Amino acid sequence: MTEDKITGTLVFTVFTAALSSFQFGYDIGVINAPQEIIITHYRHILGVPLDDRKATDNYVINSTEALPTITYPANSIPAGEETMASAGLITMLWSLSVSSFAVGGMIASFFGGWLGDKLGRIKALMVANILSLTGALLMGFSKLGPSHILIIAGRSISGLYCGLISGLVPMYIGEIAPTTLRGALGTFHQLAIVTGILISQIIGLEFILGNHDLWHIMLGLSAVRALLQFLLLFFCPESPRYLYIKLEEEAKAKKSLKRLRGSDDVTKDINEMKKEKEEASSEQKVSVIQLFTNSSYRQPIIVSLMLHVAQQFSGINGIFYYSTSIFQTAGISQPVYATIGVGAINLVFTVLSVLLVEKAGRRSLFLIGMSGMFFCAIFMSVGLVLLDKFAWMSYVSMTSIFLFVSFFEIGPGPIPWFMVAEFFSQGPRPTALALAAFSNWVCNFIIALCFQYIADFCGPYVFFLFAGVVLAFTLFTFFKVPETKGKSFEEIAAEFRKKSGSAQQPKAAVEMEFLGATETA
């Protein structure tokens, strides 16, 4: 059997698909860098309170635009109450600017697979790019109109795009990759996401685009990527698995495979797809209700959802969305550079986790990551609480944030997606993955919307709260989550059946082959 090789067409196609994942990461991080600038702009659009002179002076110093003239009535609301109301409104609008992205993703997460089956993987990505372009244009022109409305609307539409591609891209890359390279190429989705986050943070530097004159260009820059990918997709082959299994067009599937493999001999891939088609036809699709009512699926789906809830409620997105303000609170003189440092560490440890996950167990890495995050969250809060007494505590908080992100990417970041796919067979797997993605987006939205309020209420003690949540999920993982490394689907399913005592006819171990899990015990 010849060894699978990497061809120019395969590299080009994976790169083109990963541009969507890059945009996903860019959209996550882009709103954070110009946070204070956008908030200041919101204040001027909505009206500056009489005693809010600091924001006014800051805007005049940093902007080349004329300050809007606002006239207040003689018998206006008392200044203190007006300032408080204004601060609450700005906090709400900023929270919506961050969390509306997750709303879009939450809605669209259920439709990525459906759109891919309906139109094909390539056309589905093209249609999704129309949403990305629309969202980017709304945010790009936000400075010319009611900024808060245009940014929130643009972020929502961009979220719809990211919700679609969060299912489309891994599916497409997994289907075009050779069997022996499927795991490695599949990681490009996560790598592209964290790269997008890092690039958004770098572009957000004040001397690049993160200033009062150019911040809207940074938000609208996604339009360039959307147009570029739309054009590049014309040169990408359609998924052979889609053509063979869904459309039953063997000739077109072979033609696509020959382009991707750089060889006329594609017998091995065709035989693999035949097995997969037979396996898929032997099982009926499972509904969401059946996942919870069928005793064979109930425990795996509960564990799957808990893994994704743990990932989001760990507090990681609080750091990603509000890292600049957290570093500022910690007393860092240049918080934006510290935020970029977080992005760089995020990228490095994502690569590290890819190497470790094939050698260490999924469950083991998840537990190591969660345990490390627990201690980091405690030290983070201790550093913030004692900052007024000891100036050096700012370094404790900053180091804790760096380590927090590192432990997250070692385990809780990428592993839930691995494990959910391994928990289920062909029949229930699509529904389980869609439900897991939906729960992930819902939790993302809750954190994005509520974190600023929680942080305002709890102050420096906020990460004590997350430490408690992380500890609870660590204990749940220890007692309820099985190890999946080196195990076939049937072996994993058997562990879930131990307590229920149900018997199920063994299925072929080829199940895990389709997931690209080629590691040995």
Short mmCIF file of N, CA and C in Angstrom, two decimals, residues 443-508:
data_model
loop_
_atom_site.label_atom_id
_atom_site.label_comp_id
_atom_site.label_asym_id
_atom_site.label_seq_id
_atom_site.Cartn_x
_atom_site.Cartn_y
_atom_site.Cartn_z
N CYS A 443 -23.45 28.65 25.37
CA CYS A 443 -22.61 29.01 26.53
C CYS A 443 -21.69 30.17 26.19
N ASN A 444 -21.20 30.18 24.95
CA ASN A 444 -20.37 31.30 24.48
C ASN A 444 -21.14 32.61 24.59
N PHE A 445 -22.40 32.57 24.16
CA PHE A 445 -23.25 33.76 24.20
C PHE A 445 -23.49 34.23 25.64
N ILE A 446 -23.78 33.28 26.51
CA ILE A 446 -24.05 33.63 27.91
C ILE A 446 -22.84 34.31 28.54
N ILE A 447 -21.66 33.75 28.31
CA ILE A 447 -20.44 34.33 28.88
C ILE A 447 -20.17 35.71 28.28
N ALA A 448 -20.31 35.82 26.96
CA ALA A 448 -20.04 37.10 26.30
C ALA A 448 -20.99 38.19 26.78
N LEU A 449 -22.24 37.83 27.00
CA LEU A 449 -23.23 38.81 27.42
C LEU A 449 -23.10 39.17 28.89
N CYS A 450 -22.79 38.18 29.71
CA CYS A 450 -22.86 38.39 31.16
C CYS A 450 -21.52 38.68 31.83
N PHE A 451 -20.40 38.38 31.16
CA PHE A 451 -19.13 38.50 31.85
C PHE A 451 -18.87 39.91 32.37
N GLN A 452 -19.16 40.92 31.55
CA GLN A 452 -18.88 42.29 31.98
C GLN A 452 -19.71 42.66 33.22
N TYR A 453 -20.96 42.20 33.27
CA TYR A 453 -21.81 42.46 34.44
C TYR A 453 -21.27 41.71 35.66
N ILE A 454 -20.86 40.45 35.43
CA ILE A 454 -20.31 39.65 36.55
C ILE A 454 -19.03 40.28 37.06
N ALA A 455 -18.19 40.73 36.12
CA ALA A 455 -16.92 41.35 36.50
C ALA A 455 -17.16 42.66 37.26
N ASP A 456 -18.16 43.44 36.82
CA ASP A 456 -18.47 44.69 37.52
C ASP A 456 -19.00 44.41 38.93
N PHE A 457 -19.76 43.33 39.07
CA PHE A 457 -20.36 43.00 40.36
C PHE A 457 -19.33 42.36 41.31
N CYS A 458 -18.54 41.44 40.80
CA CYS A 458 -17.59 40.70 41.64
C CYS A 458 -16.24 41.40 41.78
N GLY A 459 -15.93 42.30 40.84
CA GLY A 459 -14.65 42.97 40.89
C GLY A 459 -13.50 41.98 40.76
N PRO A 460 -12.45 42.13 41.55
CA PRO A 460 -11.27 41.26 41.43
C PRO A 460 -11.53 39.81 41.85
N TYR A 461 -12.71 39.56 42.43
CA TYR A 461 -13.03 38.19 42.88
C TYR A 461 -13.68 37.35 41.78
N VAL A 462 -13.80 37.89 40.58
CA VAL A 462 -14.58 37.23 39.53
C VAL A 462 -14.02 35.85 39.18
N PHE A 463 -12.69 35.70 39.19
CA PHE A 463 -12.15 34.41 38.78
C PHE A 463 -12.18 33.37 39.89
N PHE A 464 -12.48 33.78 41.13
CA PHE A 464 -12.78 32.80 42.16
C PHE A 464 -14.04 32.02 41.77
N LEU A 465 -15.00 32.75 41.19
CA LEU A 465 -16.23 32.13 40.72
C LEU A 465 -15.95 31.08 39.65
N PHE A 466 -15.10 31.45 38.68
CA PHE A 466 -14.77 30.50 37.61
C PHE A 466 -13.95 29.33 38.14
N ALA A 467 -13.14 29.59 39.18
CA ALA A 467 -12.35 28.50 39.78
C ALA A 467 -13.29 27.43 40.34
N GLY A 468 -14.37 27.86 40.98
CA GLY A 468 -15.35 26.91 41.51
C GLY A 468 -16.01 26.11 40.41
N VAL A 469 -16.35 26.79 39.31
CA VAL A 469 -16.97 26.11 38.17
C VAL A 469 -16.01 25.09 37.57
N VAL A 470 -14.76 25.49 37.38
CA VAL A 470 -13.75 24.59 36.82
C VAL A 470 -13.55 23.36 37.71
N LEU A 471 -13.52 23.56 39.01
CA LEU A 471 -13.36 22.44 39.95
C LEU A 471 -14.51 21.45 39.81
N ALA A 472 -15.73 21.96 39.71
CA ALA A 472 -16.90 21.09 39.57
C ALA A 472 -16.81 20.25 38.30
N PHE A 473 -16.42 20.87 37.19
CA PHE A 473 -16.32 20.13 35.93
C PHE A 473 -15.13 19.17 35.93
N THR A 474 -14.08 19.51 36.66
CA THR A 474 -12.93 18.60 36.78
C THR A 474 -13.36 17.31 37.48
N LEU A 475 -14.14 17.45 38.56
CA LEU A 475 -14.63 16.27 39.28
C LEU A 475 -15.58 15.46 38.40
N PHE A 476 -16.44 16.15 37.65
CA PHE A 476 -17.35 15.45 36.74
C PHE A 476 -16.56 14.64 35.72
N THR A 477 -15.53 15.25 35.14
CA THR A 477 -14.70 14.56 34.14
C THR A 477 -14.03 13.33 34.75
N PHE A 478 -13.52 13.48 35.96
CA PHE A 478 -12.80 12.38 36.62
C PHE A 478 -13.71 11.16 36.82
N PHE A 479 -14.97 11.40 37.19
CA PHE A 479 -15.86 10.29 37.53
C PHE A 479 -16.71 9.80 36.35
N LYS A 480 -16.97 10.64 35.36
CA LYS A 480 -17.96 10.29 34.34
C LYS A 480 -17.41 10.13 32.92
N VAL A 481 -16.27 10.71 32.61
CA VAL A 481 -15.78 10.71 31.23
C VAL A 481 -14.81 9.56 31.00
N PRO A 482 -15.08 8.69 30.03
CA PRO A 482 -14.16 7.57 29.74
C PRO A 482 -13.00 8.02 28.86
N GLU A 483 -11.93 7.23 28.87
CA GLU A 483 -10.82 7.48 27.96
C GLU A 483 -11.16 6.91 26.59
N THR A 484 -10.78 7.60 25.53
CA THR A 484 -11.10 7.14 24.17
C THR A 484 -9.86 6.85 23.33
N LYS A 485 -8.69 7.18 23.85
CA LYS A 485 -7.46 6.98 23.08
C LYS A 485 -7.25 5.51 22.76
N GLY A 486 -7.01 5.23 21.46
CA GLY A 486 -6.69 3.88 21.04
C GLY A 486 -7.83 2.89 21.11
N LYS A 487 -9.06 3.38 21.30
CA LYS A 487 -10.21 2.48 21.43
C LYS A 487 -11.13 2.61 20.23
N SER A 488 -11.68 1.49 19.82
CA SER A 488 -12.68 1.51 18.76
C SER A 488 -13.98 2.07 19.31
N PHE A 489 -14.90 2.36 18.42
CA PHE A 489 -16.20 2.88 18.86
C PHE A 489 -16.89 1.90 19.80
N GLU A 490 -16.82 0.59 19.45
CA GLU A 490 -17.50 -0.40 20.27
C GLU A 490 -16.93 -0.46 21.68
N GLU A 491 -15.61 -0.32 21.81
CA GLU A 491 -14.98 -0.34 23.13
C GLU A 491 -15.42 0.88 23.96
N ILE A 492 -15.54 2.03 23.29
CA ILE A 492 -16.00 3.23 23.99
C ILE A 492 -17.45 3.09 24.41
N ALA A 493 -18.26 2.59 23.47
CA ALA A 493 -19.68 2.41 23.77
C ALA A 493 -19.89 1.42 24.91
N ALA A 494 -19.01 0.39 25.00
CA ALA A 494 -19.13 -0.62 26.05
C ALA A 494 -18.94 0.00 27.43
N GLU A 495 -18.06 0.99 27.53
CA GLU A 495 -17.85 1.65 28.81
C GLU A 495 -19.09 2.43 29.25
N PHE A 496 -19.76 3.02 28.27
CA PHE A 496 -20.99 3.74 28.59
C PHE A 496 -22.13 2.79 28.96
N ARG A 497 -22.05 1.54 28.45
CA ARG A 497 -23.12 0.58 28.71
C ARG A 497 -22.96 -0.16 30.03
N LYS A 498 -21.82 0.02 30.70
CA LYS A 498 -21.54 -0.75 31.91
C LYS A 498 -22.62 -0.56 32.97
N LYS A 499 -22.96 0.69 33.25
CA LYS A 499 -23.93 0.95 34.31
C LYS A 499 -25.35 0.59 33.89
N SER A 500 -25.67 0.85 32.62
CA SER A 500 -27.04 0.58 32.17
C SER A 500 -27.27 -0.92 31.97
N GLY A 501 -26.18 -1.65 31.65
CA GLY A 501 -26.29 -3.10 31.46
C GLY A 501 -26.95 -3.49 30.17
N SER A 502 -27.10 -2.53 29.25
CA SER A 502 -27.74 -2.83 27.97
C SER A 502 -26.78 -3.57 27.06
N ALA A 503 -27.32 -4.41 26.24
CA ALA A 503 -26.50 -5.16 25.28
C ALA A 503 -26.77 -4.66 23.89
N GLN A 504 -25.70 -4.46 23.15
CA GLN A 504 -25.85 -3.94 21.79
C GLN A 504 -24.92 -4.72 20.89
N GLN A 505 -25.40 -5.10 19.73
CA GLN A 505 -24.60 -5.91 18.83
C GLN A 505 -23.34 -5.15 18.44
N PRO A 506 -22.14 -5.76 18.56
CA PRO A 506 -20.89 -5.08 18.23
C PRO A 506 -20.88 -4.61 16.79
N LYS A 507 -20.23 -3.49 16.60
CA LYS A 507 -20.12 -2.92 15.26
C LYS A 507 -18.67 -2.99 14.84
N ALA A 508 -18.43 -2.83 13.56
CA ALA A 508 -17.06 -2.93 13.05
C ALA A 508 -16.19 -1.84 13.64
#
